């Protein structure tokens, strides 16, 4: 992959999933990139070519960027931006209690940039920020000679590098054509449509996309519940829907409820902004509430499998991360379901191939079979491929009961029956 344009000097502030992926991929595109990270231990790790979290392909990309001399890391923001062309801000914007996003970290980064940026440089916001934040950053920055651009990121955990290299679109929201072109040029080596718009619309594209996908999944899981409780096969129903080109086949997989670091936060934040302008957020609140109900309903499925009460029953939970391919526990449906199980009096053992630390209230085990030992119910909550090839005979032997709840559609009913297990399948009546 080669950048046909002149390489830019880029500083990426915040080396989390979004920032580090952008830093390593922009270096791969030929730009000279400095990743700035507050956490000094993280800088040491990054300088050794190691990503501080699991993301397929990212370690290698960081190492090759370092080796090529195009990627480096520091904690010193002021020195890093001395002769920068574009600063990408990708620091966390956590949810406040009311659902709005907390911009404290963005504000403090901008305060440092205000006195340090060279004239003619551009600040691009990659963090998911509320509508209007780009305008807010312009006033925090207080510089006429520096443009502020919204450049939202759409990466999915577990496929961040691939998604950066092959994006569906690049979105640039700028007040001037020059600033828009300068940021769009960073991505010139990628084969993707570029949407150039005003900052507010760019911010809104990100929120509206994530919220639409969350709404879609709440609907998908409503169809799943309908089939589970009333009959029918949601997988076939949803596949049949997906053949309509206006609907499309992606993001139609039913599950235990949706989660992650983005969907819950972004849907709540967009609802808060909608309320702020006096508009009706009913649709978004319904999607959030349907998701909470879905998570609690999965707890009820576990209770139903053991005759109605989970008190004193051992439940094995397979999968703790919010989806497969990541070590991210933020907003994980598993954690909410575990809380529900514990509140109902269950003893919970858990296993996840990517999580070594224990989770509150969970007896953490090193294998799926160890977690299942003596369990009355086994619940598959994350779609890790290894759960699709579980040794079902060994599972049946080690459990004290024989109920298996598959919320991800990984297991086969006949194979479970042959092993003496009773399988509850997501989306099937
Ligand atoms: C999401 C957006 O997809 C991405 O564009 C944005 O930048 C960040 O938020 P991510 O949080 O990595 O990415 O997760 P994603 O793969 O979108 O999954 C989110 C949740 O939806 C997970 O809980 C996942 O299990 C669930 N999901 C996804 C389903 O239940 N069914 C599906 O068909 C797809």
CSV table of C-alpha atoms and ligand atoms in Angstrom, one decimal:
chain,number,residue,atom,x,y,z
A,1,UNK,CA,0.0,0.0,0.0
A,2,UNK,CA,1.6,3.3,-1.0
A,3,UNK,CA,0.5,6.8,-0.5
A,4,UNK,CA,0.5,8.6,-3.8
A,5,UNK,CA,0.4,12.0,-2.0
A,6,UNK,CA,3.2,13.7,-0.1
A,7,UNK,CA,3.6,11.9,3.3
A,8,UNK,CA,2.4,14.0,6.2
A,9,UNK,CA,3.7,14.4,9.7
A,10,UNK,CA,0.9,13.1,11.9
A,11,UNK,CA,0.6,13.0,15.7
A,12,UNK,CA,-2.0,10.6,17.1
A,13,UNK,CA,-3.1,11.5,20.7
A,14,UNK,CA,-4.3,8.5,22.6
A,15,UNK,CA,-3.0,5.0,21.7
A,16,UNK,CA,-6.1,2.9,22.4
A,17,UNK,CA,-7.9,0.7,19.9
A,18,UNK,CA,-8.8,3.6,17.6
A,19,UNK,CA,-5.6,5.6,18.0
A,20,UNK,CA,-3.1,2.9,17.8
A,21,UNK,CA,-4.7,1.3,14.8
A,22,UNK,CA,-4.8,4.7,13.0
A,23,UNK,CA,-1.2,5.4,14.0
A,24,UNK,CA,0.2,2.0,12.7
A,25,UNK,CA,-2.0,2.0,9.5
A,26,UNK,CA,-1.1,5.6,8.6
A,27,UNK,CA,2.6,4.8,9.1
A,28,UNK,CA,2.0,1.8,6.7
A,29,UNK,CA,0.5,4.3,4.2
A,30,UNK,CA,3.9,6.1,4.2
A,31,UNK,CA,3.2,9.0,6.7
A,32,UNK,CA,5.5,9.8,9.6
A,33,UNK,CA,3.5,9.2,12.7
A,34,UNK,CA,4.1,9.9,16.4
A,35,UNK,CA,1.7,8.2,18.8
A,36,UNK,CA,1.3,10.1,22.1
A,37,UNK,CA,0.2,8.2,25.1
A,38,UNK,CA,-0.2,9.4,28.7
A,39,UNK,CA,0.5,6.0,30.2
A,40,UNK,CA,4.3,5.7,30.3
A,41,UNK,CA,4.2,1.9,30.7
A,42,UNK,CA,2.2,1.7,27.5
A,43,UNK,CA,4.8,3.9,25.7
A,44,UNK,CA,7.5,1.4,26.8
A,45,UNK,CA,5.5,-1.5,25.5
A,46,UNK,CA,4.7,0.2,22.2
A,47,UNK,CA,8.3,1.2,21.7
A,48,UNK,CA,9.1,-2.5,21.9
A,49,UNK,CA,6.6,-3.2,19.1
A,50,UNK,CA,3.9,-4.6,21.3
A,51,UNK,CA,0.2,-3.5,21.3
A,52,UNK,CA,-1.1,-3.2,24.9
A,53,UNK,CA,-4.2,-5.1,23.9
A,54,UNK,CA,-5.2,-7.9,21.5
A,55,UNK,CA,-6.1,-6.8,18.0
A,56,UNK,CA,-5.2,-9.2,15.2
A,57,UNK,CA,-2.3,-8.0,13.1
A,58,UNK,CA,-1.6,-4.9,15.1
A,59,UNK,CA,1.6,-6.0,16.8
A,60,UNK,CA,3.2,-6.8,13.5
A,61,UNK,CA,2.1,-3.5,12.0
A,62,UNK,CA,3.4,-1.5,15.0
A,63,UNK,CA,6.7,-3.4,14.8
A,64,UNK,CA,7.1,-2.8,11.1
A,65,UNK,CA,6.3,0.9,11.5
A,66,UNK,CA,9.0,1.2,14.2
A,67,UNK,CA,11.5,-0.7,12.0
A,68,UNK,CA,10.7,1.5,9.0
A,69,UNK,CA,11.4,4.6,11.2
A,70,UNK,CA,7.9,6.0,10.3
A,71,UNK,CA,6.3,5.2,13.7
A,72,UNK,CA,7.4,6.3,17.2
A,73,UNK,CA,5.8,6.8,20.6
A,74,UNK,CA,6.1,9.4,23.3
A,75,UNK,CA,4.3,10.9,26.3
A,76,UNK,CA,5.5,14.4,25.4
A,77,UNK,CA,2.6,15.9,23.4
A,78,UNK,CA,4.1,19.4,23.2
A,79,UNK,CA,7.4,18.3,21.6
A,80,UNK,CA,5.7,15.8,19.3
A,81,UNK,CA,3.6,18.5,17.6
A,82,UNK,CA,6.4,20.9,17.0
A,83,UNK,CA,6.3,20.6,13.2
A,84,UNK,CA,3.1,18.5,12.8
A,85,UNK,CA,0.8,18.7,9.8
A,86,UNK,CA,-2.3,16.9,11.3
A,87,UNK,CA,-3.1,15.9,14.9
A,88,UNK,CA,-5.6,13.1,15.3
A,89,UNK,CA,-7.3,13.1,18.7
A,90,UNK,CA,-8.4,9.6,19.7
A,91,UNK,CA,-8.7,9.8,23.5
A,92,UNK,CA,-11.6,8.3,25.5
A,93,UNK,CA,-15.0,10.1,25.7
A,94,UNK,CA,-16.7,8.0,28.4
A,95,UNK,CA,-20.4,8.2,29.2
A,96,UNK,CA,-21.6,10.5,32.0
A,97,UNK,CA,-24.5,9.2,34.2
A,98,UNK,CA,-27.1,10.9,32.0
A,99,UNK,CA,-25.8,9.3,28.8
A,100,UNK,CA,-24.0,12.3,27.5
A,101,UNK,CA,-20.3,12.0,26.6
A,102,UNK,CA,-17.6,13.2,29.0
A,103,UNK,CA,-15.2,15.5,27.1
A,104,UNK,CA,-12.8,16.3,29.9
A,105,UNK,CA,-9.9,14.4,28.4
A,106,UNK,CA,-10.5,16.0,24.9
A,107,UNK,CA,-10.6,19.4,26.5
A,108,UNK,CA,-7.3,19.0,28.3
A,109,UNK,CA,-5.6,17.7,25.2
A,110,UNK,CA,-6.9,20.7,23.2
A,111,UNK,CA,-5.6,23.0,26.0
A,112,UNK,CA,-2.1,21.6,25.6
A,113,UNK,CA,-2.3,21.8,21.8
A,114,UNK,CA,-3.4,25.5,21.9
A,115,UNK,CA,0.0,26.8,22.9
A,116,UNK,CA,2.0,24.2,21.0
A,117,UNK,CA,0.6,23.7,17.5
A,118,UNK,CA,2.4,25.3,14.5
A,119,UNK,CA,0.4,27.7,12.3
A,120,UNK,CA,-1.3,25.9,9.4
A,121,UNK,CA,-1.7,22.6,11.1
A,122,UNK,CA,-5.0,20.8,11.4
A,123,UNK,CA,-6.6,19.1,14.4
A,124,UNK,CA,-8.9,16.1,13.5
A,125,UNK,CA,-11.2,14.6,16.0
A,126,UNK,CA,-11.3,10.8,15.7
A,127,UNK,CA,-12.9,10.2,19.1
A,128,UNK,CA,-16.6,9.7,19.0
A,129,UNK,CA,-17.7,13.2,20.2
A,130,UNK,CA,-21.2,14.6,20.5
A,131,UNK,CA,-22.7,16.7,17.7
A,132,UNK,CA,-21.2,20.2,18.0
A,133,UNK,CA,-17.9,19.2,19.6
A,134,UNK,CA,-15.8,20.3,16.6
A,135,UNK,CA,-17.2,23.8,17.1
A,136,UNK,CA,-16.5,23.5,20.8
A,137,UNK,CA,-12.9,22.5,20.1
A,138,UNK,CA,-12.5,25.6,17.8
A,139,UNK,CA,-13.3,27.8,20.8
A,140,UNK,CA,-11.2,25.8,23.3
A,141,UNK,CA,-8.3,26.0,20.9
A,142,UNK,CA,-8.7,29.8,20.3
A,143,UNK,CA,-6.4,29.7,17.2
A,144,UNK,CA,-7.4,31.3,13.9
A,145,UNK,CA,-4.4,29.7,12.2
A,146,UNK,CA,-5.4,26.1,13.0
A,147,UNK,CA,-8.4,24.3,11.5
A,148,UNK,CA,-10.5,21.7,13.4
A,149,UNK,CA,-11.9,18.8,11.4
A,150,UNK,CA,-14.2,15.9,12.3
A,151,UNK,CA,-12.8,12.6,11.0
A,152,UNK,CA,-14.8,9.8,12.8
A,153,UNK,CA,-13.6,6.3,12.9
A,154,UNK,CA,-15.8,3.3,12.2
A,155,UNK,CA,-13.4,0.4,13.2
A,156,UNK,CA,-14.8,-2.8,14.6
A,157,UNK,CA,-12.8,-4.4,17.4
A,158,UNK,CA,-11.2,-7.7,16.2
A,159,UNK,CA,-10.9,-6.5,12.7
A,160,UNK,CA,-9.5,-3.0,13.2
A,161,UNK,CA,-6.5,-3.3,10.9
A,162,UNK,CA,-8.4,-4.8,8.1
A,163,UNK,CA,-11.3,-2.3,8.5
A,164,UNK,CA,-8.8,0.6,8.4
A,165,UNK,CA,-7.2,-0.8,5.2
A,166,UNK,CA,-10.5,-1.4,3.6
A,167,UNK,CA,-13.0,1.1,5.0
A,168,UNK,CA,-16.6,1.4,3.6
A,169,UNK,CA,-16.0,5.2,3.6
A,170,UNK,CA,-13.7,8.0,4.9
A,171,UNK,CA,-15.7,10.8,6.5
A,172,UNK,CA,-14.2,14.3,6.7
A,173,UNK,CA,-16.1,17.2,8.2
A,174,UNK,CA,-14.4,20.6,7.7
A,175,UNK,CA,-15.2,24.3,7.5
A,176,UNK,CA,-12.6,24.9,4.7
A,177,UNK,CA,-11.8,23.0,1.5
A,178,UNK,CA,-8.1,23.2,2.3
A,179,UNK,CA,-8.5,21.5,5.7
A,180,UNK,CA,-10.8,18.8,4.3
A,181,UNK,CA,-8.3,18.1,1.5
A,182,UNK,CA,-5.4,17.9,4.0
A,183,UNK,CA,-7.1,15.3,6.2
A,184,UNK,CA,-8.6,13.4,3.2
A,185,UNK,CA,-5.0,13.2,1.7
A,186,UNK,CA,-4.0,11.1,4.7
A,187,UNK,CA,-6.2,8.3,3.3
A,188,UNK,CA,-5.2,8.7,-0.3
A,189,UNK,CA,-3.7,5.3,-0.5
A,190,UNK,CA,-7.0,3.6,0.4
A,191,UNK,CA,-9.7,2.5,-2.0
A,192,UNK,CA,-12.7,4.1,-0.4
A,193,UNK,CA,-15.3,6.8,-1.1
A,194,UNK,CA,-14.5,10.0,0.8
A,195,UNK,CA,-17.5,11.9,2.2
A,196,UNK,CA,-16.6,15.6,2.6
A,197,UNK,CA,-19.1,17.6,4.6
A,198,UNK,CA,-19.4,20.1,7.4
A,199,UNK,CA,-18.1,19.1,10.9
A,200,UNK,CA,-21.5,18.7,12.5
A,201,UNK,CA,-22.8,16.3,9.7
A,202,UNK,CA,-19.6,14.3,10.0
A,203,UNK,CA,-20.1,13.8,13.7
A,204,UNK,CA,-23.7,12.8,13.1
A,205,UNK,CA,-22.7,10.2,10.4
A,206,UNK,CA,-20.8,8.3,13.1
A,207,UNK,CA,-23.5,8.5,15.8
A,208,UNK,CA,-26.4,7.8,13.3
A,209,UNK,CA,-24.5,4.7,11.9
A,210,UNK,CA,-23.8,3.1,15.3
A,211,UNK,CA,-27.2,3.9,16.6
A,212,UNK,CA,-28.9,2.5,13.5
A,213,UNK,CA,-26.9,-0.7,13.9
A,214,UNK,CA,-27.9,-1.0,17.6
A,215,UNK,CA,-31.6,-0.4,16.6
A,216,UNK,CA,-31.2,-3.1,14.0
A,217,UNK,CA,-29.9,-5.6,16.5
A,218,UNK,CA,-32.6,-4.8,19.0
A,219,UNK,CA,-35.1,-5.6,16.2
A,220,UNK,CA,-33.1,-8.8,15.2
A,221,UNK,CA,-33.2,-9.9,18.8
A,222,UNK,CA,-36.9,-9.1,19.0
A,223,UNK,CA,-37.5,-11.4,16.0
A,224,UNK,CA,-35.3,-14.0,17.8
A,225,UNK,CA,-37.4,-13.8,21.0
A,226,UNK,CA,-40.6,-14.0,19.0
A,227,UNK,CA,-39.4,-17.3,17.5
A,228,UNK,CA,-38.0,-18.7,20.7
A,229,UNK,CA,-41.3,-18.0,22.5
A,230,UNK,CA,-43.8,-18.5,19.7
A,231,UNK,CA,-42.2,-20.8,17.2
A,232,UNK,CA,-40.3,-20.4,14.0
A,233,UNK,CA,-36.6,-20.2,13.1
A,234,UNK,CA,-35.2,-16.7,13.4
A,235,UNK,CA,-32.0,-17.6,11.5
A,236,UNK,CA,-34.1,-18.5,8.4
A,237,UNK,CA,-36.4,-15.5,9.0
A,238,UNK,CA,-33.5,-13.1,9.2
A,239,UNK,CA,-31.6,-14.7,6.3
A,240,UNK,CA,-34.8,-14.3,4.3
A,241,UNK,CA,-35.1,-10.7,5.2
A,242,UNK,CA,-31.4,-10.1,4.4
A,243,UNK,CA,-32.0,-11.2,0.8
A,244,UNK,CA,-33.9,-8.0,0.3
A,245,UNK,CA,-31.2,-5.7,-1.1
A,246,UNK,CA,-32.7,-2.8,0.8
A,247,UNK,CA,-32.0,-4.7,4.0
A,248,UNK,CA,-28.8,-6.6,3.2
A,249,UNK,CA,-27.4,-9.7,5.0
A,250,UNK,CA,-24.9,-8.1,7.5
A,251,UNK,CA,-25.7,-7.5,11.1
A,252,UNK,CA,-28.6,-9.9,11.3
A,253,UNK,CA,-27.1,-12.4,13.7
A,254,UNK,CA,-29.3,-12.8,16.8
A,255,UNK,CA,-27.5,-13.1,20.2
A,256,UNK,CA,-27.8,-12.5,23.9
A,257,UNK,CA,-28.1,-8.8,23.5
A,258,UNK,CA,-25.7,-6.3,21.9
A,259,UNK,CA,-22.8,-4.5,23.7
A,260,UNK,CA,-19.3,-3.3,23.4
A,261,UNK,CA,-17.6,0.0,24.1
A,262,UNK,CA,-19.5,1.9,21.4
A,263,UNK,CA,-23.1,0.9,20.8
A,264,UNK,CA,-24.5,1.4,24.3
A,265,UNK,CA,-22.5,4.6,24.9
A,266,UNK,CA,-23.2,6.1,21.4
A,267,UNK,CA,-26.9,5.2,21.5
A,268,UNK,CA,-27.3,6.8,24.9
A,269,UNK,CA,-25.2,9.9,23.9
A,270,UNK,CA,-27.3,10.4,20.7
A,271,UNK,CA,-30.5,10.1,22.7
A,272,UNK,CA,-29.2,12.7,25.1
A,273,UNK,CA,-28.4,15.1,22.3
A,274,UNK,CA,-31.8,14.5,20.7
A,275,UNK,CA,-33.4,15.4,24.1
A,276,UNK,CA,-31.2,18.5,24.3
A,277,UNK,CA,-32.6,19.9,21.1
A,278,UNK,CA,-36.2,19.1,22.3
A,279,UNK,CA,-36.7,16.2,19.8
A,280,UNK,CA,-38.3,12.8,20.5
A,281,UNK,CA,-35.8,10.1,21.5
A,282,UNK,CA,-38.5,7.3,21.9
A,283,UNK,CA,-37.0,5.1,19.2
A,284,UNK,CA,-33.5,5.1,20.7
A,285,UNK,CA,-34.8,4.5,24.3
A,286,UNK,CA,-36.9,1.6,23.0
A,287,UNK,CA,-33.8,0.0,21.4
A,288,UNK,CA,-31.8,0.4,24.7
A,289,UNK,CA,-34.7,-0.9,26.8
A,290,UNK,CA,-35.3,-3.8,24.4
A,291,UNK,CA,-31.6,-4.7,24.7
A,292,UNK,CA,-31.8,-4.7,28.5
A,293,UNK,CA,-34.9,-6.9,28.4
A,294,UNK,CA,-33.2,-9.3,26.0
A,295,UNK,CA,-30.2,-9.7,28.5
A,296,UNK,CA,-32.6,-10.3,31.4
A,297,UNK,CA,-34.6,-12.8,29.2
A,298,UNK,CA,-31.4,-14.8,28.7
A,299,UNK,CA,-31.1,-15.0,32.5
A,300,UNK,CA,-34.7,-16.3,32.6
A,301,UNK,CA,-33.9,-18.9,30.0
A,302,UNK,CA,-31.1,-20.2,32.4
A,303,UNK,CA,-33.6,-20.2,35.3
A,304,UNK,CA,-36.2,-22.0,33.1
A,305,UNK,CA,-33.6,-24.7,32.3
A,306,UNK,CA,-33.3,-25.6,36.0
A,307,UNK,CA,-37.0,-25.6,36.8
A,308,UNK,CA,-37.4,-21.8,37.6
A,309,UNK,CA,-34.9,-21.0,40.4
A,310,UNK,CA,-31.2,-20.5,40.0
A,311,UNK,CA,-30.6,-20.4,43.8
A,312,UNK,CA,-27.6,-22.5,44.6
A,313,UNK,CA,-27.3,-23.8,41.0
A,314,UNK,CA,-23.9,-23.8,39.3
A,315,UNK,CA,-23.9,-22.1,35.9
A,316,UNK,CA,-20.9,-22.2,33.6
A,317,UNK,CA,-20.5,-19.2,31.3
A,318,UNK,CA,-18.4,-19.7,28.2
A,319,UNK,CA,-17.3,-16.3,26.8
A,320,UNK,CA,-16.8,-13.1,28.7
A,321,UNK,CA,-15.8,-10.6,26.0
A,322,UNK,CA,-18.5,-8.6,24.2
A,323,UNK,CA,-17.8,-10.5,21.0
A,324,UNK,CA,-15.2,-12.9,19.6
A,325,UNK,CA,-11.8,-11.7,18.3
A,326,UNK,CA,-11.2,-9.2,21.1
A,327,UNK,CA,-10.1,-9.1,24.7
A,328,UNK,CA,-12.4,-6.2,25.4
A,329,UNK,CA,-14.9,-6.6,28.3
A,330,UNK,CA,-16.4,-3.1,28.1
A,331,UNK,CA,-20.2,-3.2,27.8
A,332,UNK,CA,-20.1,-7.0,27.5
A,333,UNK,CA,-23.5,-8.7,27.5
A,334,UNK,CA,-21.8,-11.6,29.4
A,335,UNK,CA,-21.1,-9.3,32.4
A,336,UNK,CA,-24.8,-8.1,32.6
A,337,UNK,CA,-26.0,-11.7,32.3
A,338,UNK,CA,-23.5,-12.9,34.9
A,339,UNK,CA,-24.8,-10.1,37.3
A,340,UNK,CA,-28.4,-11.4,36.7
A,341,UNK,CA,-27.4,-15.0,37.4
A,342,UNK,CA,-25.6,-14.0,40.6
A,343,UNK,CA,-28.5,-11.8,41.7
A,344,UNK,CA,-30.8,-14.9,41.2
A,345,UNK,CA,-28.6,-16.9,43.5
A,346,UNK,CA,-26.5,-18.9,41.0
A,347,UNK,CA,-22.9,-19.8,41.5
A,348,UNK,CA,-21.0,-18.8,38.3
A,349,UNK,CA,-17.9,-20.3,36.8
A,350,UNK,CA,-16.5,-18.7,33.6
A,351,UNK,CA,-14.0,-19.3,30.8
A,352,UNK,CA,-12.8,-17.1,28.0
A,353,UNK,CA,-9.9,-17.8,25.7
A,354,UNK,CA,-8.7,-14.1,25.9
A,355,UNK,CA,-9.4,-13.2,29.5
A,356,UNK,CA,-6.9,-14.2,32.2
A,357,UNK,CA,-8.1,-11.9,35.0
A,358,UNK,CA,-11.0,-12.9,37.1
A,359,UNK,CA,-14.3,-11.1,36.8
A,360,UNK,CA,-16.2,-10.1,40.0
A,361,UNK,CA,-18.3,-13.0,41.3
A,362,UNK,CA,-17.0,-15.5,38.8
A,363,UNK,CA,-14.9,-18.5,39.5
A,364,UNK,CA,-12.5,-18.1,36.5
A,365,UNK,CA,-11.2,-21.3,34.9
A,366,UNK,CA,-8.6,-22.1,32.3
A,367,UNK,CA,-10.7,-24.3,30.0
A,368,UNK,CA,-14.4,-24.6,29.0
A,369,UNK,CA,-14.5,-28.1,30.5
A,370,UNK,CA,-13.0,-26.9,33.8
A,371,UNK,CA,-15.7,-24.2,34.0
A,372,UNK,CA,-18.4,-26.8,33.2
A,373,UNK,CA,-17.4,-29.2,35.9
A,374,UNK,CA,-20.3,-29.9,38.2
A,375,UNK,CA,-22.5,-27.2,36.4
A,376,UNK,CA,-26.2,-27.7,35.9
A,377,UNK,CA,-26.3,-25.3,33.0
A,378,UNK,CA,-23.6,-24.3,30.4
A,379,UNK,CA,-24.2,-21.0,28.6
A,380,UNK,CA,-22.4,-20.0,25.4
A,381,UNK,CA,-22.4,-16.2,25.5
A,382,UNK,CA,-19.5,-15.2,23.1
A,383,UNK,CA,-19.1,-16.7,19.6
A,384,UNK,CA,-15.5,-17.9,20.1
A,385,UNK,CA,-14.9,-20.6,17.3
A,386,UNK,CA,-13.6,-23.1,19.9
A,387,UNK,CA,-17.0,-23.3,21.5
A,388,UNK,CA,-18.4,-24.7,18.2
A,389,UNK,CA,-16.0,-27.6,18.4
A,390,UNK,CA,-16.5,-28.4,22.1
A,391,UNK,CA,-16.1,-32.1,23.0
A,392,UNK,CA,-19.8,-32.6,23.8
A,393,UNK,CA,-19.4,-36.1,25.3
A,394,UNK,CA,-16.7,-34.8,27.7
A,395,UNK,CA,-18.9,-31.8,28.4
A,396,UNK,CA,-21.9,-34.0,29.3
A,397,UNK,CA,-19.6,-36.2,31.5
A,398,UNK,CA,-18.2,-33.3,33.5
A,399,UNK,CA,-21.5,-31.4,34.0
A,400,UNK,CA,-23.9,-32.4,36.8
A,401,UNK,CA,-26.9,-31.4,34.7
A,402,UNK,CA,-27.4,-31.6,31.0
A,403,UNK,CA,-28.8,-28.2,29.9
A,404,UNK,CA,-26.8,-26.1,27.4
A,405,UNK,CA,-27.9,-22.6,26.3
A,406,UNK,CA,-26.4,-21.4,23.1
A,407,UNK,CA,-27.0,-17.7,22.6
A,408,UNK,CA,-24.7,-17.5,19.5
A,409,UNK,CA,-26.0,-20.2,17.2
A,410,UNK,CA,-22.7,-22.3,17.4
A,411,UNK,CA,-23.9,-25.7,18.5
A,412,UNK,CA,-25.8,-28.4,16.7
A,413,UNK,CA,-28.9,-29.9,18.3
A,414,UNK,CA,-28.5,-33.5,17.0
A,415,UNK,CA,-24.8,-33.6,18.2
A,416,UNK,CA,-25.9,-32.3,21.6
A,417,UNK,CA,-28.7,-34.9,21.8
A,418,UNK,CA,-26.3,-37.7,20.8
A,419,UNK,CA,-24.1,-36.7,23.8
A,420,UNK,CA,-27.1,-36.6,26.1
A,421,UNK,CA,-27.3,-32.8,26.3
A,422,UNK,CA,-30.5,-30.7,26.0
A,423,UNK,CA,-29.8,-27.7,23.8
A,424,UNK,CA,-31.6,-24.3,23.9
A,425,UNK,CA,-30.8,-22.5,20.6
A,426,UNK,CA,-30.9,-18.8,20.0
A,427,UNK,CA,-33.8,-17.8,17.8
A,428,UNK,CA,-35.4,-21.2,17.6
A,429,UNK,CA,-38.8,-22.2,18.9
B,1,LIG,C1,-19.0,-1.0,16.6
B,1,LIG,C2,-19.3,-0.6,15.1
B,1,LIG,O1,-19.6,-1.7,14.3
B,1,LIG,C3,-18.1,0.2,14.6
B,1,LIG,O2,-18.4,0.7,13.3
B,1,LIG,C4,-17.8,1.4,15.5
B,1,LIG,O3,-16.7,2.1,15.1
B,1,LIG,C5,-17.6,0.9,17.0
B,1,LIG,O4,-18.8,0.1,17.4
B,1,LIG,P1,-17.6,-2.9,17.8
B,1,LIG,O5,-18.0,-2.3,19.1
B,1,LIG,O6,-16.2,-3.4,17.6
B,1,LIG,O7,-18.0,-1.9,16.6
B,1,LIG,O8,-18.6,-4.2,17.7
B,1,LIG,P2,-19.5,-4.8,16.5
B,1,LIG,O9,-18.8,-5.9,15.8
B,1,LIG,O10,-20.2,-3.8,15.8
B,1,LIG,O11,-20.6,-5.6,17.5
B,1,LIG,C6,-21.3,-4.8,18.5
B,1,LIG,C7,-22.2,-5.7,19.2
B,1,LIG,O12,-23.2,-6.2,18.4
B,1,LIG,C8,-21.6,-7.0,19.8
B,1,LIG,O13,-22.2,-7.2,21.1
B,1,LIG,C9,-21.9,-8.1,18.9
B,1,LIG,O14,-22.0,-9.3,19.4
B,1,LIG,C10,-23.3,-7.7,18.4
B,1,LIG,N1,-23.7,-8.2,17.1
B,1,LIG,C11,-23.1,-7.7,16.0
B,1,LIG,C12,-24.8,-9.1,17.1
B,1,LIG,O15,-25.3,-9.5,18.1
B,1,LIG,N2,-25.2,-9.5,15.8
B,1,LIG,C13,-24.6,-9.1,14.7
B,1,LIG,O16,-25.1,-9.5,13.6
B,1,LIG,C14,-23.5,-8.2,14.8
